[in-house]
């Protein structure tokens, strides 16, 4: 007992001597610190969870002072990482809304404190939604073992599962989507022996068998109509091939694909010849916020996989009448990517109707494994398209989704290690200029280092998602409804 | 605790020694695999991950101990000590419940069941730790004499037992209630809520823990048969209790019966649970992982297994030694299925786990990475030290330093992979590649090609074309064609990679070439070009004579020519199981 006490005392004193006490920097650097995650000069919402971080390089102690408005400040010191007390952080952000925090980081190296140049964290007044929903999946490309769809409260570090495939053994859960960010209107697919599309409308769950005689596959990529009465889906005949070159890994492409609209009330898939052409690949549908246009990607058919790198998608639009579920009779091209030898994926209109954000790659539609994939913004008023350099990196930026007020967007990026996608959140100001994005904060700064799953399809939600896995199981067992097709 | 008498010390020492010898001498490779399919990190994040499921304490302690299985002899030592400790606790419980003088003997029964369950790859130490933990909770509970403290203790244990130890805790009321009943403190108001709570908690918490009802009631076990352990304990507690009154008069009979039961239970358990054939396959697998191709070849000769995986590891060892075409037919060859293991949902997790080895060997790094990621994902707990190490190696080889660093950092948080990981991190920082890495990088393709995951032939051709000096890939290509009896393609590729490379034809290639040359009506000049030795030509003539004479009778040819390619070509068939 006495040994333990002495050990603890020595350890405690060691901690005090090693990393406690006043910082008297012997060295003041003009450089800003290199942090992980990189929170230097980022813009954050006032309700975000504490931005815990560590500095790069070796040190025996780290010290950070966060100074906000009205003389409020927080100081944190540790031997390894800066973990900010949640309640102090929350108060500081609330007090600093619309302004910025001044952050001063010092590290102790060889018994000498070194202070870096201060940086700013801008605290936006614009609110962000309640949380994110994403799929965590090992980047194993084609088969699945353990995976799930999870939700994360953005104000805390709480992550909880929406559904995990361990509950439906041998299955895969994918393609979750929401009516805007409404947690009571949700869609996801369950693939495997017990498969189906789970559709939750105003909290009521249904399971659908979506393969019809006239469509080539089950429903794949979804997008909700703002009214909640329709969902647009692609139907795809997909194949997967592997690269031999070390810089590339895998290609997924469609041998054929079409777009249909599902009428929720009639349990009917609506098609039009214009979106189901054999000579054309149509995919990634999304509705405009007024519900009168259907955006989608469209490419000339090529023999696959031989000509996989010649498939290039343009961003197109067709009129849609939500009154009767009918389509327009012409297709407009909004962004002619083929003209610049590029290809568009994931067009996502902002809920305020001002922009469409999409991913641009050299070819194909599987942007997630394209290192060159970057985010682009199409201004629907001016018709101008620009690369969002403020948020792109030299690695993949792919899936993205808007907050309900169109001022924040979340996107997945492989910039950290080139292998695992991580969720970054960025602010878009009133002029359409994005601010430096920040990585979704975690309680532990080693979290991303140790996580062997990718964040897939991050989507904002305005509240907690409630899915009863028992009901999913029961519906897939005995309550599945077959979708019909109408052209 | 009950005092241990000298006879019980014999039992304990006998149990620990015999289990150590069994696992060390007869079953060591299963234990190596158990370490390879887990990844124990000394980090807060990793510790917190145990709270996502029930039995966090049993899981954490069990996995902590399992990491020592990495060491030679470590697995057997840890496991035998755990079994010894388990016996000690079971004995105390039996004694507390029955006051039998033979508690030490009765305690052997559940422990031998646990021993045999450990013969299964998926029965982890966490199951034993959970069981011990529950028995320890019971022993703690049984020492409480105050009525209200016992109420409080029962309530506390009922609420936390499942959280700490998992489904093993369902045993607690089944032993604690009779104990209370015997001591006349088993009030219904006390025990009905406790029973309801303990047995309903797994059901209530199943959604929180994301488990099906069955999984919730057996967690952390993967299989229903793990329930045997508490069942056997209960059974023999009853037996001990029933025999208590007569045991002093029939002590010899009790000793013989208990020892007999333990012996029979152990033998039956090992007979039904242990797979010594799989142990041999794992021996080949682990020696491959440890980098001992000579030992793999020796073991393969000794075992002479007719199994796809056994052949898979043997072929890799032969290729590493440059002996694949020389010795290919010295071993069982199930056509090309013994060269490359498919990675499909139909395969079991262990097969997927090892499928990356050949891709790594021949330099197909994208497929090696794909297989290793799937190997990790499909391993029972989705964290495998072996797969993380392989992923680090692959990314070091491809020069993807940020991905390699990620995996190396993970390994640097372990006890036994730390040194290796830190060495690689230092190498990355210095920018000076070690020999193994330089050699590995020489195999990697510089240009691109697209292939389906199961299109092995295209991939092998591509790798050979990219680097004709990558002998492992060239031999895999040629042997793949030979084993699938595609002589035409074999000769084309042989000409390209062997003949043009001025390499002498190894045995099986010479035999196949002769057959192909004759079949295609090649001229004598053409035959001379291949520089096939006179002995092989003579043997071929003998074979064809014999074949004609016996009208293709397998029995007439099998004695002298069983290991020739001609014999394989004529008679090898795939047997459908």
Coordinates of N, CA and C in Angstrom, one line a residue, chain A residues 36 54 80-81 138-147 150 160-164 166-169 239-251 305-306 308-309 363 369 395 414-420 422 443-453 468-471 473, chain B residues 39 41 43-46 48 53 203 206-212 215 343-345 352 363-367 369-370 373-374 376-379 381-384 388 391 395 397-400 402-404 406-407 409-410 413 444-453 458-460 462-463:
Chain A
X36 N -3.1 18.6 -35.4 CA -4.0 17.6 -35.9 C -5.2 17.5 -34.9
X54 N -4.1 18.0 -31.1 CA -2.7 17.8 -30.6 C -1.8 18.5 -31.6
X80 N -0.1 15.6 -23.7 CA -0.2 15.0 -25.0 C -1.1 15.8 -25.9
X81 N -2.3 16.2 -25.4 CA -3.3 16.8 -26.3 C -4.2 17.8 -25.6
X138 N -15.6 -0.4 -43.7 CA -14.2 -0.6 -44.0 C -14.0 -0.4 -45.5
X139 N -13.0 0.2 -46.0 CA -12.8 0.4 -47.4 C -12.5 -0.9 -48.1
X140 N -13.3 -1.8 -48.0 CA -13.1 -3.2 -48.6 C -13.8 -3.4 -49.9
X141 N -14.3 -2.4 -50.4 CA -14.9 -2.3 -51.7 C -16.1 -3.1 -52.1
X142 N -16.1 -4.4 -51.9 CA -17.2 -5.1 -52.5 C -18.0 -6.0 -51.6
X143 N -17.4 -6.6 -50.6 CA -18.2 -7.5 -49.7 C -18.2 -6.9 -48.3
X144 N -19.0 -7.4 -47.5 CA -19.2 -6.7 -46.2 C -19.2 -7.7 -45.1
X145 N -18.8 -7.2 -43.9 CA -18.9 -8.0 -42.7 C -19.6 -7.1 -41.7
X146 N -18.9 -6.3 -41.0 CA -19.5 -5.4 -40.0 C -19.6 -4.0 -40.5
X147 N -20.8 -3.4 -40.5 CA -20.9 -2.0 -40.9 C -22.2 -1.5 -40.3
X150 N -24.6 5.4 -38.6 CA -24.5 6.0 -37.3 C -24.9 7.4 -37.3
X160 N -24.2 7.3 -32.0 CA -25.0 6.1 -31.7 C -25.4 5.5 -33.0
X161 N -25.6 4.2 -33.0 CA -26.0 3.6 -34.3 C -27.5 3.8 -34.6
X162 N -27.7 4.0 -35.9 CA -29.1 4.1 -36.4 C -29.5 2.6 -36.7
X163 N -28.6 2.0 -37.4 CA -28.8 0.5 -37.7 C -27.4 -0.1 -38.0
X164 N -27.2 -1.3 -37.5 CA -26.0 -2.0 -37.8 C -26.3 -3.3 -38.4
X166 N -25.1 -6.1 -38.0 CA -24.9 -7.3 -37.1 C -26.3 -7.8 -36.7
X167 N -27.3 -6.9 -36.8 CA -28.7 -7.2 -36.4 C -29.4 -8.0 -37.5
X168 N -28.9 -7.8 -38.7 CA -29.5 -8.6 -39.9 C -28.3 -9.3 -40.5
X169 N -27.8 -10.4 -39.9 CA -26.6 -11.0 -40.3 C -26.5 -11.3 -41.8
X239 N -20.6 -2.8 -62.0 CA -19.5 -3.8 -61.9 C -18.3 -3.1 -61.2
X240 N -17.4 -4.0 -60.8 CA -16.2 -3.5 -60.1 C -15.0 -4.2 -60.6
X241 N -14.0 -3.4 -60.9 CA -12.7 -3.9 -61.4 C -11.5 -3.2 -60.6
X242 N -10.4 -3.9 -60.6 CA -9.3 -3.4 -59.8 C -8.1 -2.9 -60.7
X243 N -7.5 -1.9 -60.3 CA -6.3 -1.4 -61.0 C -5.1 -2.3 -60.6
X244 N -4.1 -2.3 -61.4 CA -2.8 -2.9 -61.0 C -1.8 -1.9 -60.6
X245 N -2.0 -0.7 -61.1 CA -1.1 0.4 -60.8 C -1.2 0.8 -59.3
X246 N -0.1 1.2 -58.7 CA -0.1 1.4 -57.3 C -0.8 2.7 -56.9
X247 N -0.9 3.6 -57.7 CA -1.5 4.9 -57.4 C -3.0 4.8 -57.4
X248 N -3.6 3.8 -58.1 CA -5.0 3.7 -58.1 C -5.4 2.4 -57.5
X249 N -6.7 2.3 -57.1 CA -7.1 1.0 -56.5 C -8.2 0.3 -57.2
X250 N -9.3 1.0 -57.3 CA -10.5 0.2 -57.7 C -11.4 1.2 -58.6
X251 N -12.1 0.6 -59.6 CA -13.0 1.3 -60.4 C -14.4 0.6 -60.3
X305 N -15.9 -3.1 -69.2 CA -15.1 -2.1 -68.6 C -14.0 -1.6 -69.5
X306 N -14.0 -2.1 -70.8 CA -12.9 -1.7 -71.7 C -12.7 -0.2 -71.8
X308 N -13.7 2.2 -69.7 CA -14.1 2.8 -68.5 C -13.6 4.2 -68.3
X309 N -12.5 4.5 -68.9 CA -11.9 5.9 -68.7 C -12.4 6.9 -69.8
X363 N -12.9 11.0 -65.1 CA -13.8 10.1 -65.8 C -14.7 9.3 -64.9
X369 N -12.9 6.9 -55.2 CA -11.5 6.4 -55.3 C -10.7 7.2 -56.4
X395 N -6.0 15.4 -52.5 CA -6.6 14.1 -52.5 C -8.1 14.1 -52.7
X414 N -10.3 12.2 -48.4 CA -9.2 11.3 -48.1 C -7.9 12.0 -47.8
X415 N -8.0 13.3 -47.5 CA -6.8 14.0 -47.4 C -5.8 13.6 -46.2
X416 N -6.4 13.0 -45.2 CA -5.5 12.7 -44.1 C -4.5 11.5 -44.4
X417 N -5.0 10.4 -44.8 CA -4.1 9.3 -45.1 C -4.2 8.7 -46.4
X418 N -5.1 9.2 -47.3 CA -5.2 8.7 -48.6 C -6.0 7.5 -48.8
X419 N -6.5 6.9 -47.6 CA -7.2 5.6 -47.7 C -8.6 5.7 -47.1
X420 N -8.7 6.4 -46.0 CA -10.0 6.4 -45.3 C -10.6 7.8 -45.4
X422 N -12.9 10.9 -44.4 CA -13.2 11.5 -43.1 C -14.1 12.7 -43.4
X443 N -13.6 13.4 -29.3 CA -13.1 13.6 -27.9 C -11.6 13.2 -27.8
X444 N -11.2 12.2 -28.5 CA -9.8 11.8 -28.5 C -9.1 12.1 -29.8
X445 N -8.0 12.7 -29.7 CA -7.3 13.1 -30.9 C -6.7 12.0 -31.7
X446 N -6.6 10.8 -31.0 CA -6.1 9.6 -31.7 C -7.3 8.9 -32.5
X447 N -8.5 9.3 -32.3 CA -9.7 8.6 -32.9 C -9.5 8.3 -34.3
X448 N -9.2 9.3 -35.1 CA -9.1 9.0 -36.6 C -7.9 8.1 -36.9
X449 N -6.8 8.3 -36.2 CA -5.6 7.4 -36.4 C -6.0 6.0 -36.2
X450 N -6.8 5.7 -35.2 CA -7.1 4.3 -34.9 C -8.3 3.7 -35.6
X451 N -9.1 4.5 -36.2 CA -10.3 4.1 -36.8 C -10.0 3.4 -38.1
X452 N -10.5 2.2 -38.3 CA -10.3 1.4 -39.5 C -11.5 1.4 -40.4
X453 N -12.4 2.4 -40.2 CA -13.6 2.5 -41.1 C -13.6 3.9 -41.7
X468 N -36.3 1.5 -35.4 CA -36.4 0.3 -34.6 C -35.9 -0.9 -35.4
X469 N -34.7 -1.4 -35.1 CA -34.2 -2.5 -35.8 C -35.1 -3.8 -35.9
X470 N -35.8 -4.0 -34.8 CA -36.8 -5.1 -34.8 C -37.8 -5.0 -35.9
X471 N -38.3 -3.8 -36.0 CA -39.3 -3.5 -37.1 C -38.7 -3.7 -38.5
X473 N -36.3 -5.7 -39.2 CA -36.2 -7.2 -39.4 C -37.6 -7.8 -39.7
Chain B
X39 N -6.3 -7.2 -31.9 CA -5.3 -6.1 -31.9 C -5.5 -5.4 -30.6
X41 N -4.6 -2.6 -28.1 CA -3.9 -1.3 -28.1 C -3.9 -0.7 -26.7
X43 N -4.4 2.3 -25.5 CA -4.9 3.6 -25.7 C -6.3 3.8 -25.1
X44 N -6.6 5.0 -24.7 CA -7.9 5.2 -24.1 C -9.0 4.9 -25.1
X45 N -8.8 5.3 -26.3 CA -9.9 5.0 -27.4 C -10.2 3.6 -27.4
X46 N -9.2 2.8 -27.4 CA -9.3 1.3 -27.6 C -10.0 0.8 -26.3
X48 N -12.1 2.4 -24.4 CA -13.5 2.8 -24.4 C -14.3 2.0 -25.4
X53 N -20.1 -3.0 -26.2 CA -20.8 -4.3 -26.0 C -20.8 -4.7 -24.6
X203 N -32.1 -9.1 -23.0 CA -33.2 -8.8 -23.9 C -33.4 -7.3 -24.0
X206 N -30.5 -5.5 -25.8 CA -30.0 -6.0 -27.0 C -29.9 -4.9 -28.1
X207 N -30.9 -4.0 -28.1 CA -30.8 -2.9 -29.1 C -29.7 -1.9 -28.8
X208 N -29.6 -1.6 -27.5 CA -28.5 -0.7 -27.1 C -27.1 -1.3 -27.6
X209 N -27.0 -2.6 -27.4 CA -25.7 -3.2 -27.8 C -25.7 -3.7 -29.2
X210 N -26.8 -3.5 -29.9 CA -26.9 -3.9 -31.3 C -26.6 -5.4 -31.5
X211 N -27.3 -6.2 -30.7 CA -27.2 -7.6 -30.8 C -28.6 -8.2 -31.1
X212 N -28.6 -9.4 -31.7 CA -29.9 -10.1 -31.8 C -30.1 -10.7 -30.5
X215 N -27.7 -13.5 -29.8 CA -26.3 -12.9 -29.5 C -26.3 -12.3 -28.1
X343 N -11.4 -14.7 -52.9 CA -11.9 -13.8 -51.9 C -13.4 -13.5 -52.3
X344 N -14.3 -14.4 -51.8 CA -15.7 -14.2 -52.1 C -16.5 -14.4 -50.8
X345 N -17.7 -13.9 -50.9 CA -18.6 -14.0 -49.6 C -18.8 -15.5 -49.3
X352 N -10.3 -16.0 -46.0 CA -10.2 -14.6 -46.5 C -9.0 -14.0 -45.8
X363 N 3.6 -9.7 -55.7 CA 3.7 -8.3 -56.0 C 2.4 -7.6 -56.5
X364 N 1.3 -8.3 -56.4 CA 0.0 -7.7 -56.8 C -0.5 -6.9 -55.6
X365 N 0.0 -5.7 -55.4 CA -0.3 -5.0 -54.2 C -1.7 -4.5 -54.0
X366 N -2.4 -4.1 -55.1 CA -3.8 -3.7 -54.9 C -4.6 -4.8 -54.5
X367 N -4.4 -6.0 -55.0 CA -5.2 -7.2 -54.6 C -4.8 -7.6 -53.2
X369 N -3.8 -5.6 -50.9 CA -4.5 -4.7 -50.0 C -6.0 -4.9 -49.8
X370 N -6.6 -5.2 -51.0 CA -8.0 -5.5 -50.9 C -8.3 -6.8 -50.0
X373 N -7.6 -6.0 -46.3 CA -8.7 -5.2 -45.7 C -9.9 -6.1 -45.4
X374 N -10.2 -6.9 -46.4 CA -11.3 -7.8 -46.2 C -11.0 -8.8 -45.0
X376 N -9.2 -8.3 -42.5 CA -9.4 -7.6 -41.2 C -10.9 -7.4 -40.9
X377 N -11.7 -7.0 -41.9 CA -13.1 -6.8 -41.7 C -13.8 -8.1 -41.4
X378 N -13.4 -9.2 -42.0 CA -14.1 -10.4 -41.7 C -13.6 -11.2 -40.5
X379 N -12.5 -10.7 -39.9 CA -12.0 -11.4 -38.7 C -13.0 -11.2 -37.6
X381 N -13.4 -10.0 -34.7 CA -13.7 -8.7 -34.1 C -13.3 -7.5 -34.9
X382 N -13.1 -7.8 -36.2 CA -12.7 -6.7 -37.2 C -11.5 -6.0 -36.7
X383 N -10.6 -6.6 -36.0 CA -9.3 -5.9 -35.7 C -8.3 -7.0 -35.6
X384 N -7.4 -7.1 -36.6 CA -6.4 -8.2 -36.6 C -5.0 -7.6 -36.7
X388 N -3.2 -5.7 -40.0 CA -2.7 -4.3 -39.9 C -1.2 -4.3 -40.3
X391 N -1.1 -4.6 -44.0 CA -1.5 -3.3 -44.6 C -0.3 -2.3 -44.5
X395 N 1.6 -0.8 -47.9 CA 1.7 0.7 -48.1 C 3.1 1.2 -48.1
X397 N 5.5 -0.6 -49.3 CA 6.0 -1.1 -50.6 C 5.5 -0.2 -51.7
X398 N 4.2 0.2 -51.6 CA 3.7 1.1 -52.7 C 4.1 2.6 -52.5
X399 N 4.8 2.8 -51.4 CA 5.3 4.2 -51.2 C 4.2 5.1 -50.7
X400 N 3.1 4.6 -50.2 CA 2.0 5.4 -49.7 C 2.3 5.6 -48.2
X402 N 1.6 8.0 -46.0 CA 0.7 8.4 -45.0 C -0.2 7.2 -44.5
X403 N -0.6 6.4 -45.5 CA -1.4 5.2 -45.1 C -0.5 4.3 -44.3
X404 N 0.7 4.1 -44.7 CA 1.6 3.2 -43.9 C 1.8 3.7 -42.5
X406 N -0.2 5.5 -40.8 CA -1.4 5.2 -40.0 C -1.4 3.8 -39.3
X407 N -1.1 2.8 -40.2 CA -1.1 1.4 -39.6 C 0.1 1.2 -38.6
X409 N 1.4 3.5 -36.8 CA 1.1 4.1 -35.5 C 0.2 3.3 -34.6
X410 N -0.7 2.6 -35.3 CA -1.6 1.7 -34.6 C -0.8 0.6 -33.9
X413 N 1.2 1.1 -30.8 CA 0.4 1.2 -29.5 C 0.2 -0.2 -28.9
X444 N 6.6 -4.3 -58.1 CA 5.3 -3.6 -58.3 C 5.3 -3.0 -59.8
X445 N 4.1 -3.1 -60.3 CA 3.8 -2.6 -61.7 C 4.0 -1.1 -61.8
X446 N 4.5 -0.7 -63.0 CA 4.6 0.7 -63.2 C 3.5 1.3 -64.0
X447 N 2.9 0.4 -64.8 CA 1.8 0.8 -65.6 C 0.5 0.2 -65.1
X448 N -0.6 0.5 -65.8 CA -1.9 0.1 -65.2 C -2.6 -0.9 -66.1
X449 N -3.5 -1.7 -65.5 CA -4.4 -2.6 -66.1 C -5.6 -2.8 -65.2
X450 N -6.7 -3.0 -65.8 CA -7.9 -3.3 -65.0 C -8.2 -4.7 -65.0
X451 N -8.5 -5.3 -63.9 CA -8.9 -6.7 -63.9 C -10.0 -6.9 -62.9
X452 N -10.8 -8.0 -63.1 CA -11.8 -8.4 -62.2 C -11.1 -9.1 -61.0
X453 N -11.7 -9.1 -59.9 CA -11.0 -9.6 -58.7 C -10.7 -11.1 -58.8
X458 N -5.1 -13.0 -65.9 CA -4.7 -11.7 -66.5 C -3.7 -10.9 -65.6
X459 N -4.0 -11.0 -64.3 CA -3.1 -10.4 -63.3 C -1.7 -11.0 -63.3
X460 N -1.6 -12.3 -63.4 CA -0.3 -13.0 -63.4 C 0.5 -12.6 -64.6
X462 N 0.1 -10.0 -66.4 CA 0.5 -8.5 -66.3 C 1.7 -8.4 -65.5
X463 N 1.7 -9.1 -64.3 CA 2.9 -8.9 -63.4 C 4.1 -9.5 -64.0

